[in-house]
Coordinates of C-alpha atoms and ligand atoms in Angstrom, one line a residue:
Chain Y
X9 CA 1.1 7.0 40.0
X10 CA -1.9 8.0 41.8
X11 CA -4.7 5.7 40.5
X12 CA -7.3 7.4 42.3
X13 CA -6.6 10.5 40.6
X14 CA -5.9 9.0 37.1
X15 CA -9.3 7.1 37.1
X16 CA -11.3 10.3 37.9
X17 CA -9.9 11.8 34.4
X18 CA -11.5 11.0 31.3
X19 CA -9.9 7.9 29.7
X20 CA -7.4 8.5 26.9
X21 CA -8.7 5.6 24.9
X22 CA -12.2 4.5 25.2
X23 CA -13.7 1.5 23.2
X24 CA -17.3 0.9 23.2
X25 CA -19.0 -2.3 22.0
X26 CA -16.6 -2.8 19.2
X27 CA -17.5 -5.2 16.5
X28 CA -16.0 -6.4 13.1
X29 CA -16.5 -9.2 10.8
X30 CA -14.3 -10.2 7.9
X31 CA -17.1 -11.5 5.3
X32 CA -18.7 -14.3 7.3
X33 CA -15.9 -14.5 10.2
X34 CA -16.8 -12.5 13.2
X35 CA -13.3 -11.2 14.7
X36 CA -14.5 -8.5 17.2
X37 CA -17.7 -9.2 19.0
X38 CA -18.3 -6.2 21.3
X39 CA -15.2 -5.1 22.8
X40 CA -15.5 -2.5 25.6
X41 CA -12.5 -1.1 27.3
X42 CA -11.1 2.1 28.8
X43 CA -7.4 2.9 29.0
X44 CA -6.3 5.7 31.3
X45 CA -3.7 8.3 31.0
X46 CA -0.1 7.1 31.9
X47 CA -0.6 3.4 32.0
X48 CA 0.7 0.4 30.0
X49 CA -2.3 -1.8 29.0
X50 CA -1.2 -5.1 27.9
X51 CA -3.7 -6.9 25.5
X52 CA -3.3 -10.7 25.2
X53 CA -4.9 -13.5 23.4
X54 CA -4.2 -16.6 21.1
X55 CA -2.9 -16.3 17.8
X56 CA -5.7 -15.0 15.3
X57 CA -7.8 -13.9 17.9
X58 CA -8.0 -10.4 16.6
X59 CA -5.5 -8.5 18.6
X60 CA -3.9 -6.9 15.4
X61 CA -7.4 -6.4 14.2
X62 CA -8.2 -4.6 17.6
X63 CA -5.1 -2.3 17.3
X64 CA -6.0 -1.4 13.8
X65 CA -9.0 -0.1 14.8
X66 CA -7.7 2.0 17.3
X67 CA -5.3 3.6 15.0
X68 CA -8.4 4.5 12.5
X69 CA -6.8 2.1 9.9
X70 CA -9.8 -0.2 9.7
X71 CA -13.6 1.2 10.5
X72 CA -15.5 -0.9 12.7
X73 CA -19.1 -2.5 11.7
X74 CA -20.5 -1.3 15.1
X75 CA -19.3 0.6 18.1
X76 CA -17.2 3.7 19.0
X77 CA -13.6 4.5 19.7
X78 CA -12.7 7.6 21.5
X79 CA -9.1 8.9 21.3
X80 CA -8.5 12.1 23.6
X81 CA -12.3 12.3 24.0
X82 CA -13.0 12.2 20.2
X83 CA -14.7 9.5 18.3
X84 CA -12.4 8.6 15.6
X85 CA -15.0 6.5 13.9
X86 CA -16.9 9.6 12.9
X87 CA -14.1 11.9 12.2
X88 CA -13.2 13.4 8.8
X89 CA -9.9 12.4 7.1
X90 CA -8.5 15.7 8.1
X91 CA -9.4 15.5 11.7
X92 CA -8.3 11.9 11.9
X93 CA -4.8 13.2 10.5
X94 CA -4.4 15.6 13.3
X95 CA -5.3 12.9 15.8
X96 CA -2.8 10.4 14.0
X97 CA 0.2 12.9 14.9
X98 CA -0.6 12.5 18.6
X99 CA 0.1 8.8 18.6
X100 CA 2.9 6.4 17.4
X101 CA 2.6 2.7 16.4
X102 CA 5.1 -0.1 16.1
X103 CA 3.9 -2.7 13.8
X104 CA 4.4 -6.4 14.3
X105 CA 6.9 -6.3 11.2
X106 CA 8.3 -2.7 12.1
X107 CA 6.9 -1.6 8.7
X108 CA 9.9 0.5 7.9
X109 CA 10.0 2.2 4.6
X110 CA 12.1 0.1 2.5
X111 CA 13.3 2.6 0.0
X112 CA 14.7 5.0 2.9
X113 CA 17.6 4.4 5.5
X114 CA 16.8 3.8 9.2
X115 CA 17.6 7.5 9.9
X116 CA 15.4 8.9 7.1
X117 CA 12.8 6.7 8.4
X118 CA 12.8 8.3 11.7
X119 CA 13.2 11.7 10.2
X120 CA 10.1 11.2 7.8
X121 CA 7.5 12.3 10.5
X122 CA 9.8 15.1 11.8
X123 CA 10.2 16.6 8.1
X124 CA 6.5 16.2 7.2
X125 CA 4.8 17.4 10.6
X126 CA 6.9 20.1 12.2
X127 CA 8.7 23.2 10.9
X128 CA 12.0 22.1 12.4
X129 CA 15.4 22.7 10.1
X130 CA 17.5 19.9 8.9
X131 CA 20.0 20.3 11.5
X132 CA 17.7 20.1 14.4
X133 CA 15.8 17.1 12.7
X134 CA 19.2 15.4 12.4
X135 CA 19.8 15.9 16.2
X136 CA 16.3 14.6 17.0
X137 CA 16.9 11.5 14.8
X138 CA 20.2 10.9 16.5
X139 CA 18.5 11.1 20.0
X140 CA 15.8 8.8 18.9
X141 CA 18.0 6.1 17.5
X142 CA 20.2 6.4 20.6
X143 CA 17.1 5.7 22.7
X144 CA 16.8 2.4 21.0
X145 CA 20.3 1.6 20.7
X146 CA 20.8 2.0 17.0
X147 CA 22.7 5.3 16.5
X148 CA 25.3 3.7 14.6
X149 CA 23.1 2.1 12.3
X150 CA 21.3 5.2 11.0
X151 CA 22.8 4.9 7.5
X152 CA 21.6 1.4 6.9
X153 CA 18.6 0.4 4.8
X154 CA 16.1 -1.6 6.6
X155 CA 16.9 -4.9 4.4
X156 CA 20.3 -4.7 6.1
X157 CA 18.7 -5.0 9.7
X158 CA 17.8 -7.9 11.6
X159 CA 14.1 -8.5 12.6
X160 CA 14.9 -7.0 16.3
X161 CA 16.9 -4.1 14.8
X162 CA 13.8 -3.2 12.6
X163 CA 11.4 -3.4 15.4
X164 CA 13.6 -1.1 17.4
X165 CA 14.0 1.3 14.3
X166 CA 10.3 1.3 14.1
X167 CA 10.1 2.1 17.6
X168 CA 12.3 5.0 17.2
X169 CA 10.1 6.2 14.4
X170 CA 7.0 5.8 16.6
X171 CA 8.6 8.1 19.1
X172 CA 9.7 10.7 16.7
X173 CA 6.9 13.0 17.3
X174 CA 6.9 12.6 21.1
X175 CA 3.3 11.0 20.9
X176 CA 0.9 10.9 23.7
X177 CA -0.1 7.3 22.9
X178 CA 2.0 4.5 21.9
X179 CA 0.7 1.3 20.4
X180 CA 3.1 -1.8 20.2
X181 CA 2.0 -5.0 18.2
X182 CA 4.1 -7.9 19.5
X183 CA 7.2 -5.8 20.6
X184 CA 9.1 -8.8 21.7
X185 CA 7.9 -11.6 19.3
X186 CA 10.8 -13.2 17.4
X187 CA 13.5 -11.5 19.5
X188 CA 16.1 -13.1 21.7
X189 CA 15.6 -12.9 25.7
X190 CA 17.9 -10.1 26.1
X191 CA 16.8 -7.8 23.5
X192 CA 13.2 -8.9 24.4
X193 CA 13.9 -7.7 28.0
X194 CA 15.6 -4.6 26.7
X195 CA 12.3 -3.8 24.8
X196 CA 10.4 -4.2 27.9
X197 CA 12.6 -1.8 29.8
X198 CA 12.3 0.7 26.9
X199 CA 8.5 0.6 26.9
X200 CA 8.7 1.0 30.7
X201 CA 11.0 3.9 30.5
X202 CA 9.2 5.7 27.6
X203 CA 6.0 5.5 29.2
X204 CA 7.0 6.9 32.4
X205 CA 9.7 9.3 31.1
X206 CA 7.6 10.8 28.4
X207 CA 4.4 10.4 30.2
X208 CA 2.7 8.5 27.4
X209 CA -0.1 5.9 27.4
X210 CA 0.9 2.6 26.2
X211 CA -1.1 -0.2 24.5
X212 CA 1.1 -3.3 24.3
X213 CA -0.4 -6.5 22.3
X214 CA 1.7 -9.4 23.1
X215 CA 1.4 -13.1 23.8
X216 CA 4.9 -13.2 25.5
X217 CA 3.8 -14.0 29.1
X218 CA 7.1 -12.8 30.9
X219 CA 7.2 -9.7 28.8
X220 CA 3.5 -8.9 29.6
X221 CA 4.1 -9.4 33.4
X222 CA 7.0 -7.1 33.5
X223 CA 5.6 -4.1 31.8
X224 CA 1.7 -4.3 32.4
X225 CA 0.0 -1.9 34.9
X226 CA -3.2 -3.3 33.7
X227 CA -4.0 -6.4 31.5
X228 CA -6.8 -7.4 29.2
X229 CA -7.6 -11.1 27.8
X230 CA -9.2 -11.4 24.4
X231 CA -11.0 -14.7 23.5
X232 CA -13.1 -15.3 20.5
X233 CA -13.7 -11.7 19.9
X234 CA -14.7 -10.8 23.3
X235 CA -13.1 -9.5 26.5
X236 CA -12.8 -12.3 29.1
X237 CA -11.1 -10.2 31.7
X238 CA -9.8 -6.8 32.3
X239 CA -7.6 -6.2 35.5
X240 CA -4.4 -5.0 37.4
X241 CA -1.4 -7.1 36.9
X242 CA -1.6 -8.4 40.4
X243 CA -5.1 -9.8 39.7
X244 CA -3.7 -11.6 36.8
X245 CA -0.8 -12.8 38.6
X246 CA -2.8 -14.2 41.1
X247 CA -4.8 -16.2 38.5
X248 CA -1.3 -17.4 37.1
X249 CA -0.2 -18.7 40.3
X250 CA -3.4 -20.2 41.5
X251 CA -3.8 -24.1 41.7
X252 CA -5.7 -25.7 39.2
X253 CA -8.6 -26.9 41.3
X254 CA -8.7 -23.5 43.2
X255 CA -10.5 -21.9 40.2
X256 CA -14.2 -22.7 39.5
X257 CA -14.9 -20.4 36.7
X258 CA -14.2 -21.7 33.6
X259 CA -13.0 -18.4 32.2
X260 CA -10.7 -18.0 35.0
X261 CA -9.4 -21.4 34.3
X262 CA -8.9 -20.7 30.6
X263 CA -6.9 -17.4 31.6
X264 CA -4.9 -19.5 34.0
X265 CA -4.0 -22.0 31.3
X266 CA -3.1 -19.3 28.7
X267 CA -1.1 -17.3 31.3
X268 CA 1.1 -20.5 32.2
X269 CA 1.3 -21.7 28.8
X270 CA 0.1 -25.2 30.0
X271 CA -0.6 -27.7 27.3
X272 CA -3.6 -29.1 29.2
X273 CA -6.7 -27.2 30.2
X274 CA -10.0 -25.6 28.9
X275 CA -8.5 -24.1 25.7
X276 CA -7.2 -27.6 24.8
X277 CA -10.4 -29.3 25.8
X278 CA -12.5 -26.7 23.7
X279 CA -10.4 -27.9 20.6
X280 CA -11.1 -31.5 21.4
X281 CA -14.7 -30.7 21.8
X282 CA -14.8 -29.4 18.4
X283 CA -16.6 -30.9 15.3
X284 CA -13.5 -32.6 14.1
X285 CA -14.9 -36.0 13.9
X286 CA -18.0 -34.9 12.4
X287 CA -15.9 -32.9 9.9
X288 CA -14.1 -36.1 8.8
X289 CA -17.2 -37.9 8.7
X290 CA -18.6 -35.3 6.4
X291 CA -15.8 -36.0 3.9
X292 CA -16.5 -39.6 4.1
X293 CA -20.1 -39.1 3.2
X294 CA -19.4 -36.6 0.4
X295 CA -17.2 -39.0 -1.2
X296 CA -19.8 -42.0 -0.9
X297 CA -22.5 -40.0 -2.5
Chain T
X23 CA -24.1 -35.4 -9.8
X24 CA -27.4 -34.6 -12.0
X25 CA -29.7 -37.5 -12.7
X26 CA -29.3 -39.1 -16.0
X27 CA -32.8 -39.0 -17.1
X28 CA -32.2 -35.5 -19.0
X29 CA -32.1 -36.5 -22.7
X30 CA -29.6 -35.8 -25.1
X31 CA -32.0 -33.3 -26.5
X32 CA -32.3 -31.5 -23.3
X33 CA -28.6 -31.0 -23.3
X34 CA -28.3 -29.7 -26.7
X35 CA -30.9 -27.0 -25.9
X36 CA -29.7 -26.0 -22.5
X37 CA -26.1 -26.0 -23.1
X38 CA -26.1 -22.8 -25.4
X39 CA -28.4 -21.0 -22.9
X40 CA -26.1 -21.8 -20.0
X41 CA -23.1 -20.8 -21.8
X42 CA -24.7 -17.4 -22.9
X43 CA -25.8 -17.1 -19.4
X44 CA -22.2 -17.8 -18.2
X45 CA -20.8 -15.3 -20.7
X46 CA -23.3 -12.7 -19.8
X47 CA -22.3 -13.1 -16.2
X48 CA -18.7 -12.8 -16.9
X49 CA -19.2 -9.8 -18.7
X50 CA -21.2 -8.3 -16.2
X51 CA -18.8 -9.2 -13.7
X52 CA -16.1 -7.7 -15.6
X53 CA -17.9 -4.6 -16.4
X54 CA -18.6 -3.9 -12.9
X55 CA -15.0 -4.5 -11.9
X56 CA -13.8 -2.0 -14.5
X57 CA -16.2 0.6 -13.7
X58 CA -15.4 0.2 -10.0
X59 CA -11.6 0.4 -11.0
X60 CA -12.5 3.5 -13.4
X61 CA -14.1 5.2 -10.3
X62 CA -11.1 4.4 -8.2
X63 CA -8.9 5.7 -10.9
X64 CA -10.7 8.9 -11.1
X65 CA -10.5 9.6 -7.4
X66 CA -7.0 8.9 -7.3
X67 CA -6.3 11.2 -10.1
X68 CA -8.5 14.0 -8.4
X69 CA -6.6 13.5 -5.4
X70 CA -3.2 13.7 -7.1
X71 CA -4.1 16.7 -8.7
X72 CA -5.4 18.5 -5.6
X73 CA -2.0 17.4 -3.7
X74 CA 0.0 18.4 -6.6
X75 CA -1.6 22.0 -6.7
X76 CA -1.5 22.5 -2.8
X77 CA 2.1 21.2 -3.0
X78 CA 3.0 23.9 -5.7
X79 CA 1.0 26.8 -3.9
X80 CA 3.0 29.3 -1.7
X81 CA 1.2 28.3 1.5
X82 CA 0.9 24.4 0.9
X83 CA 3.7 22.1 2.0
X84 CA 6.4 21.6 -0.3
X85 CA 6.8 18.5 -2.2
X86 CA 10.2 16.8 -2.2
X87 CA 12.2 17.7 -5.2
X88 CA 14.5 14.8 -4.6
X89 CA 11.9 12.3 -4.6
X90 CA 10.7 13.7 -8.0
X91 CA 14.2 13.7 -9.3
X92 CA 14.8 10.2 -8.3
X93 CA 11.6 9.0 -9.8
X94 CA 12.4 10.8 -13.1
X95 CA 15.7 9.2 -13.4
X96 CA 14.2 5.8 -12.3
X97 CA 11.4 6.1 -14.7
X98 CA 13.0 7.7 -17.8
X99 CA 16.6 7.2 -17.8
X100 CA 16.8 3.4 -18.1
X101 CA 14.4 3.6 -20.9
X102 CA 16.4 5.9 -23.1
X103 CA 18.3 3.2 -24.8
X104 CA 15.4 1.1 -25.6
X105 CA 13.3 4.0 -27.0
X106 CA 16.3 5.0 -29.0
X107 CA 16.7 1.4 -30.4
X108 CA 12.9 0.8 -31.0
X109 CA 12.6 4.3 -32.6
X110 CA 15.7 4.0 -34.8
X111 CA 14.4 0.7 -36.2
X112 CA 11.0 2.0 -36.9
X113 CA 12.6 4.8 -38.6
X114 CA 14.5 2.5 -40.9
X115 CA 11.7 0.1 -41.5
X116 CA 8.8 2.6 -42.7
X117 CA 10.6 4.2 -45.3
X118 CA 11.8 0.8 -46.6
X119 CA 8.2 -0.4 -46.7
X120 CA 6.9 2.7 -48.3
X121 CA 9.8 3.4 -50.8
X122 CA 8.9 0.9 -53.6
X123 CA 5.2 2.2 -54.2
X124 CA 6.8 5.7 -53.9
X125 CA 9.3 5.1 -56.2
X126 CA 6.7 4.1 -58.8
X127 CA 5.4 7.5 -58.9
X128 CA 9.0 8.7 -58.9
X129 CA 8.4 10.4 -55.5
X130 CA 10.9 8.4 -53.4
X131 CA 12.2 11.4 -51.5
X132 CA 8.7 11.5 -50.1
X133 CA 9.6 9.0 -47.6
X134 CA 10.8 11.9 -45.5
X135 CA 7.4 13.1 -45.3
X136 CA 5.7 10.1 -44.5
X137 CA 8.3 9.1 -42.0
X138 CA 8.5 12.3 -40.2
X139 CA 4.7 12.8 -40.1
X140 CA 4.5 9.2 -38.5
X141 CA 7.2 10.1 -36.1
X142 CA 6.0 13.4 -34.7
X143 CA 2.2 12.7 -34.9
X144 CA 2.3 9.0 -34.0
X145 CA 4.8 6.9 -33.5
X146 CA 7.2 8.7 -31.4
X147 CA 4.8 9.2 -28.5
X148 CA 3.0 5.9 -29.1
X149 CA 6.2 3.7 -28.9
X150 CA 7.7 5.4 -26.0
X151 CA 4.6 4.9 -24.1
X152 CA 4.5 1.5 -24.8
X153 CA 8.0 0.9 -23.9
X154 CA 7.4 3.1 -20.6
X155 CA 4.4 0.9 -19.6
X156 CA 6.7 -2.0 -19.5
X157 CA 9.8 -0.1 -17.9
X158 CA 8.0 2.4 -15.6
X159 CA 4.5 1.2 -15.4
X160 CA 5.4 -2.3 -14.3
X161 CA 8.1 -1.1 -11.9
X162 CA 5.9 1.3 -10.1
X163 CA 3.2 -1.1 -9.7
X164 CA 5.5 -3.8 -8.6
X165 CA 6.9 -1.3 -6.1
X166 CA 3.9 0.2 -4.6
X167 CA 2.2 -3.3 -4.3
X168 CA 5.3 -4.6 -2.3
X169 CA 4.9 -1.6 -0.2
X170 CA 1.3 -2.5 0.7
X171 CA 2.1 -6.1 1.4
X172 CA 4.9 -4.9 3.7
X173 CA 2.5 -2.9 5.5
X174 CA 4.4 0.2 4.6
X175 CA 1.5 2.0 3.5
X176 CA -0.6 1.3 6.5
X177 CA 2.3 2.5 8.6
X178 CA 2.6 5.7 6.5
X179 CA -1.2 6.4 7.0
X180 CA -0.7 5.6 10.7
X181 CA 1.9 8.3 10.9
X182 CA -0.7 10.7 9.1
X183 CA 1.5 10.6 6.0
X184 CA -0.6 10.8 2.7
X185 CA 0.6 7.9 0.5
X186 CA -1.0 9.9 -2.4
X187 CA 1.3 13.0 -1.9
X188 CA 4.1 10.9 -1.0
X189 CA 4.3 8.2 -3.6
X190 CA 1.8 9.0 -6.3
X191 CA 2.6 12.5 -6.9
X192 CA 6.1 12.2 -7.7
X193 CA 5.6 9.2 -9.7
X194 CA 3.0 10.7 -11.7
X195 CA 4.7 13.8 -12.6
X196 CA 7.9 11.9 -13.4
X197 CA 6.2 9.8 -15.7
X198 CA 4.5 12.7 -17.4
X199 CA 7.8 14.8 -17.7
X200 CA 9.8 11.8 -18.7
X201 CA 7.1 10.8 -21.4
X202 CA 7.5 14.2 -22.9
X203 CA 11.4 14.5 -22.8
X204 CA 11.6 10.9 -24.3
X205 CA 9.3 11.7 -27.1
X206 CA 11.0 14.5 -28.2
X207 CA 14.3 12.1 -28.2
X208 CA 11.9 9.5 -29.9
X209 CA 10.8 11.9 -32.5
X210 CA 14.3 13.0 -33.6
X211 CA 15.9 9.5 -33.5
X212 CA 13.0 8.2 -35.8
X213 CA 13.8 11.0 -38.3
X214 CA 17.2 10.1 -38.3
X215 CA 16.5 6.6 -38.8
X216 CA 14.6 7.4 -41.9
X217 CA 17.5 9.7 -42.9
X218 CA 19.7 6.6 -42.7
X219 CA 17.7 4.4 -44.9
X220 CA 16.8 7.5 -47.4
X221 CA 20.6 7.8 -48.2
X222 CA 21.1 4.0 -48.6
X223 CA 18.2 4.3 -51.0
X224 CA 19.7 7.3 -52.8
X225 CA 17.5 10.0 -51.4
X226 CA 19.7 13.2 -51.1
X227 CA 20.3 14.2 -47.7
X228 CA 19.7 17.9 -48.1
X229 CA 16.4 17.1 -49.8
X230 CA 15.3 14.6 -47.2
X231 CA 16.2 17.4 -44.3
X232 CA 14.1 20.0 -46.3
X233 CA 11.0 17.9 -46.8
X234 CA 11.1 16.9 -43.1
X235 CA 11.1 20.6 -42.2
X236 CA 8.1 21.3 -44.5
X237 CA 6.2 18.2 -43.1
X238 CA 6.4 18.9 -39.5
X239 CA 4.8 22.0 -38.3
X240 CA 4.4 23.3 -34.8
X241 CA 0.9 21.7 -34.6
X242 CA 2.0 18.4 -35.4
X243 CA 5.0 18.7 -33.0
X244 CA 2.8 20.0 -30.0
X245 CA -0.1 17.5 -30.8
X246 CA 2.6 14.7 -30.3
X247 CA 3.7 16.2 -27.1
X248 CA 0.3 16.7 -25.8
X249 CA -0.6 13.2 -26.5
X250 CA 2.7 12.1 -24.8
X251 CA 1.8 14.0 -21.7
X252 CA -1.5 12.4 -21.6
X253 CA 0.1 8.9 -22.0
X254 CA 2.2 9.7 -19.2
X255 CA -0.7 10.4 -17.0
X256 CA -2.3 7.3 -18.0
X257 CA 0.9 5.3 -17.3
X258 CA 1.4 6.8 -13.8
X259 CA -2.2 6.7 -12.9
X260 CA -3.0 2.9 -13.9
X261 CA 0.3 1.8 -12.4
X262 CA -0.2 3.5 -9.1
X263 CA -4.0 2.5 -8.7
X264 CA -3.0 -1.2 -9.5
X265 CA -0.1 -1.2 -7.1
X266 CA -1.8 0.4 -4.1
X267 CA -4.9 -1.8 -4.7
X268 CA -2.7 -4.9 -4.0
X269 CA -4.6 -6.1 -0.7
X270 CA -1.9 -6.9 2.1
X271 CA -2.9 -10.7 2.3
X272 CA -2.6 -11.2 -1.6
X273 CA 1.1 -11.4 -1.0
X274 CA 3.7 -11.7 -3.9
X275 CA 0.9 -13.3 -5.9
X276 CA -1.0 -10.0 -5.8
X277 CA 1.9 -8.1 -6.7
X278 CA 2.6 -10.1 -9.6
X279 CA -1.0 -9.7 -11.0
X280 CA -0.8 -5.9 -10.4
X281 CA 2.2 -5.8 -12.5
X282 CA 1.1 -7.8 -15.4
X283 CA -2.2 -6.2 -15.4
X284 CA -0.6 -2.7 -15.5
X285 CA 1.3 -3.4 -18.6
X286 CA -2.0 -4.6 -20.3
X287 CA -4.3 -1.9 -19.1
X288 CA -1.7 0.8 -19.9
X289 CA -1.3 -0.4 -23.7
X290 CA -5.0 -0.6 -24.0
X291 CA -5.7 2.7 -22.5
X292 CA -2.9 4.4 -24.3
X293 CA -4.2 3.0 -27.7
X294 CA -7.7 4.0 -26.9
X295 CA -6.6 7.4 -25.9
X296 CA -4.6 7.7 -29.1
X297 CA -7.5 6.9 -31.1
X298 CA -9.7 9.5 -29.3
X299 CA -7.0 12.3 -29.8
X300 CA -6.7 11.3 -33.5
X301 CA -10.4 11.8 -34.0
X302 CA -10.5 15.3 -32.0
X303 CA -7.2 16.7 -33.9
X304 CA -8.6 15.5 -37.2
X305 CA -12.0 17.3 -36.2
X306 CA -10.3 20.5 -35.5
X307 CA -8.2 20.5 -38.6
X308 CA -5.0 20.2 -36.7
X309 CA -3.7 17.7 -39.5
X310 CA -3.9 19.9 -42.6
Ligands
ATP416 N1 -8.2 -8.0 6.1 C1 -8.7 -9.0 6.4 N2 -9.5 -9.8 5.7 C2 -10.1 -10.9 6.0 N3 -9.7 -11.5 7.2 C3 -8.7 -10.9 8.2 C4 -8.1 -9.6 7.7 N4 -7.3 -9.4 8.6 C5 -7.4 -10.2 9.7 N5 -8.3 -11.2 9.1 C6 -8.7 -12.4 10.0 O1 -9.0 -12.2 11.5 C7 -8.6 -13.0 12.4 C8 -7.6 -12.2 13.4 O2 -6.5 -11.7 12.8 P1 -5.3 -10.7 13.6 O3 -4.1 -10.5 12.5 O4 -5.9 -9.7 14.3 O5 -4.8 -11.8 14.7 P2 -3.8 -11.6 15.8 O6 -4.5 -12.0 17.1 O7 -3.1 -10.4 15.5 O8 -3.1 -12.9 15.6 P3 -1.2 -13.2 15.7 O9 -1.3 -13.3 17.4 O10 -1.0 -14.3 15.1 O11 -0.7 -11.8 15.3 C9 -7.8 -13.8 11.6 O12 -8.4 -15.0 11.7 C10 -7.4 -13.5 10.1 O13 -7.5 -14.4 9.2
MG417 MG1 -1.1 -9.9 15.0

């Protein structure tokens, strides 16, 4: 892929200063990020740091408090419901849980977007469904109900459904979480193959580091609702392999700990510095009063 | 803890005030919430009507017949035995209770009139609606609520599929159609129940039939069915609204609440609508 060329084109996804709070809890605090055509962007961050929430904003399922989100150059935060529907036909999403429609068979789930959004006749749809299911290795399970599938199979079925309409963007929420190493590696290869073959742009949320480093073109690290670092895979690779005392910057040390999955580091120290003791004292004080 | 210097007197004065203030607060909050729900239901109803119409227009996207049929079976067919049981029992009870008084006046055979009017104008539709609130309403709310908590609704929206078109329209049409069909069954069964009691009490079958024919006019039959249709809309609307309004993070607790609330709200709404209809029909002289 020619990076010089892709970078000149307008980004497929542009997020500007995205903020969101749930009640009094700030979740996203000003996220700015460009994602270019044909790349795989991996978004990482600790559990509960707002990755799924970020993804939900990108697909227009929650509205931000502030900021703009451009998909294909159009600001989805200001679009009408009908215009948003048109945009939604151009991307696919794999949810963390698969999110299959439980009352339909696997095959029907994959057929659903085709039946609704295309003029294809039933035979063609059936063939398309078979092709998509074969891609994820589930062709012989087309007639099963989602409840009869394992977690990994649900995810793969969800992926088949996400690619049913040949989308230009694919969003993945934790595609390999809870899968065995082999299936997880297969999903990784599938993500790479789909991105390259179908010429789609992929956004993958994950905290499986091996998977992240296998698939990523670029990576983005979220922490406490802000972007800590955006960079190429090799930049992150350098941080991951650096010696502990080599990195002076606190943020870089923090990223290093996250990438390596070390038990000791700035993330852990941050927790220790928290107001844990004070909190315990408060309970005591209140009980005394 | 509050300081103890407040005397007994102070407490006796303040507690009714505080109690009333609390009550006022509860009433305010409840009515605000109900108003919000009413607004939401109105929006849902408009959207459903819109989707139904565009689905029926030649240019619009076709609605799935399969889904409608599936919902009709699920909403209505399982309820048939219960409706028959309830209406048969009512049809036998009502004549038994009115018989002694009527017999005093030497009008025992009039149980046919009373029973058939009660059936066609009131109890056929009403009891069917109450049975369906439990059968269809509860199961629709539980199903849609579960779909919300399983992220299915969000996934549909992300796929540019409209949940209203997909889920609400077939359920709503199914409840309306099944309400009307079941009400016809209910009417007939209740009259038949009265007939059985009548035979037992010595009312001639031929006379019973004749009086029923005289008592039930077209207007009475149609108004009963109109009511049935509206009850069907109410059940479909309330159950879909409450089901879809479960929040994803509320989990099975939210689903449970939506289910119970659906049954309660449906019954209240049905009785309320029934009262309104009776007044309107009465005012327009449809009951003469
Ligand atoms: N609808 C909501 N209402 C209130 N708070 C929410 C809502 N959705 C998410 N949150 C909060 O926002 C924070 C981020 O949640 P989110 O699901 O985005 O995390 P995540 O990074 O995807 O975590 P994980 O890696 O565990 O999937 C959490 O603290 C969560 O409690
Ligand atoms: Mg998540």
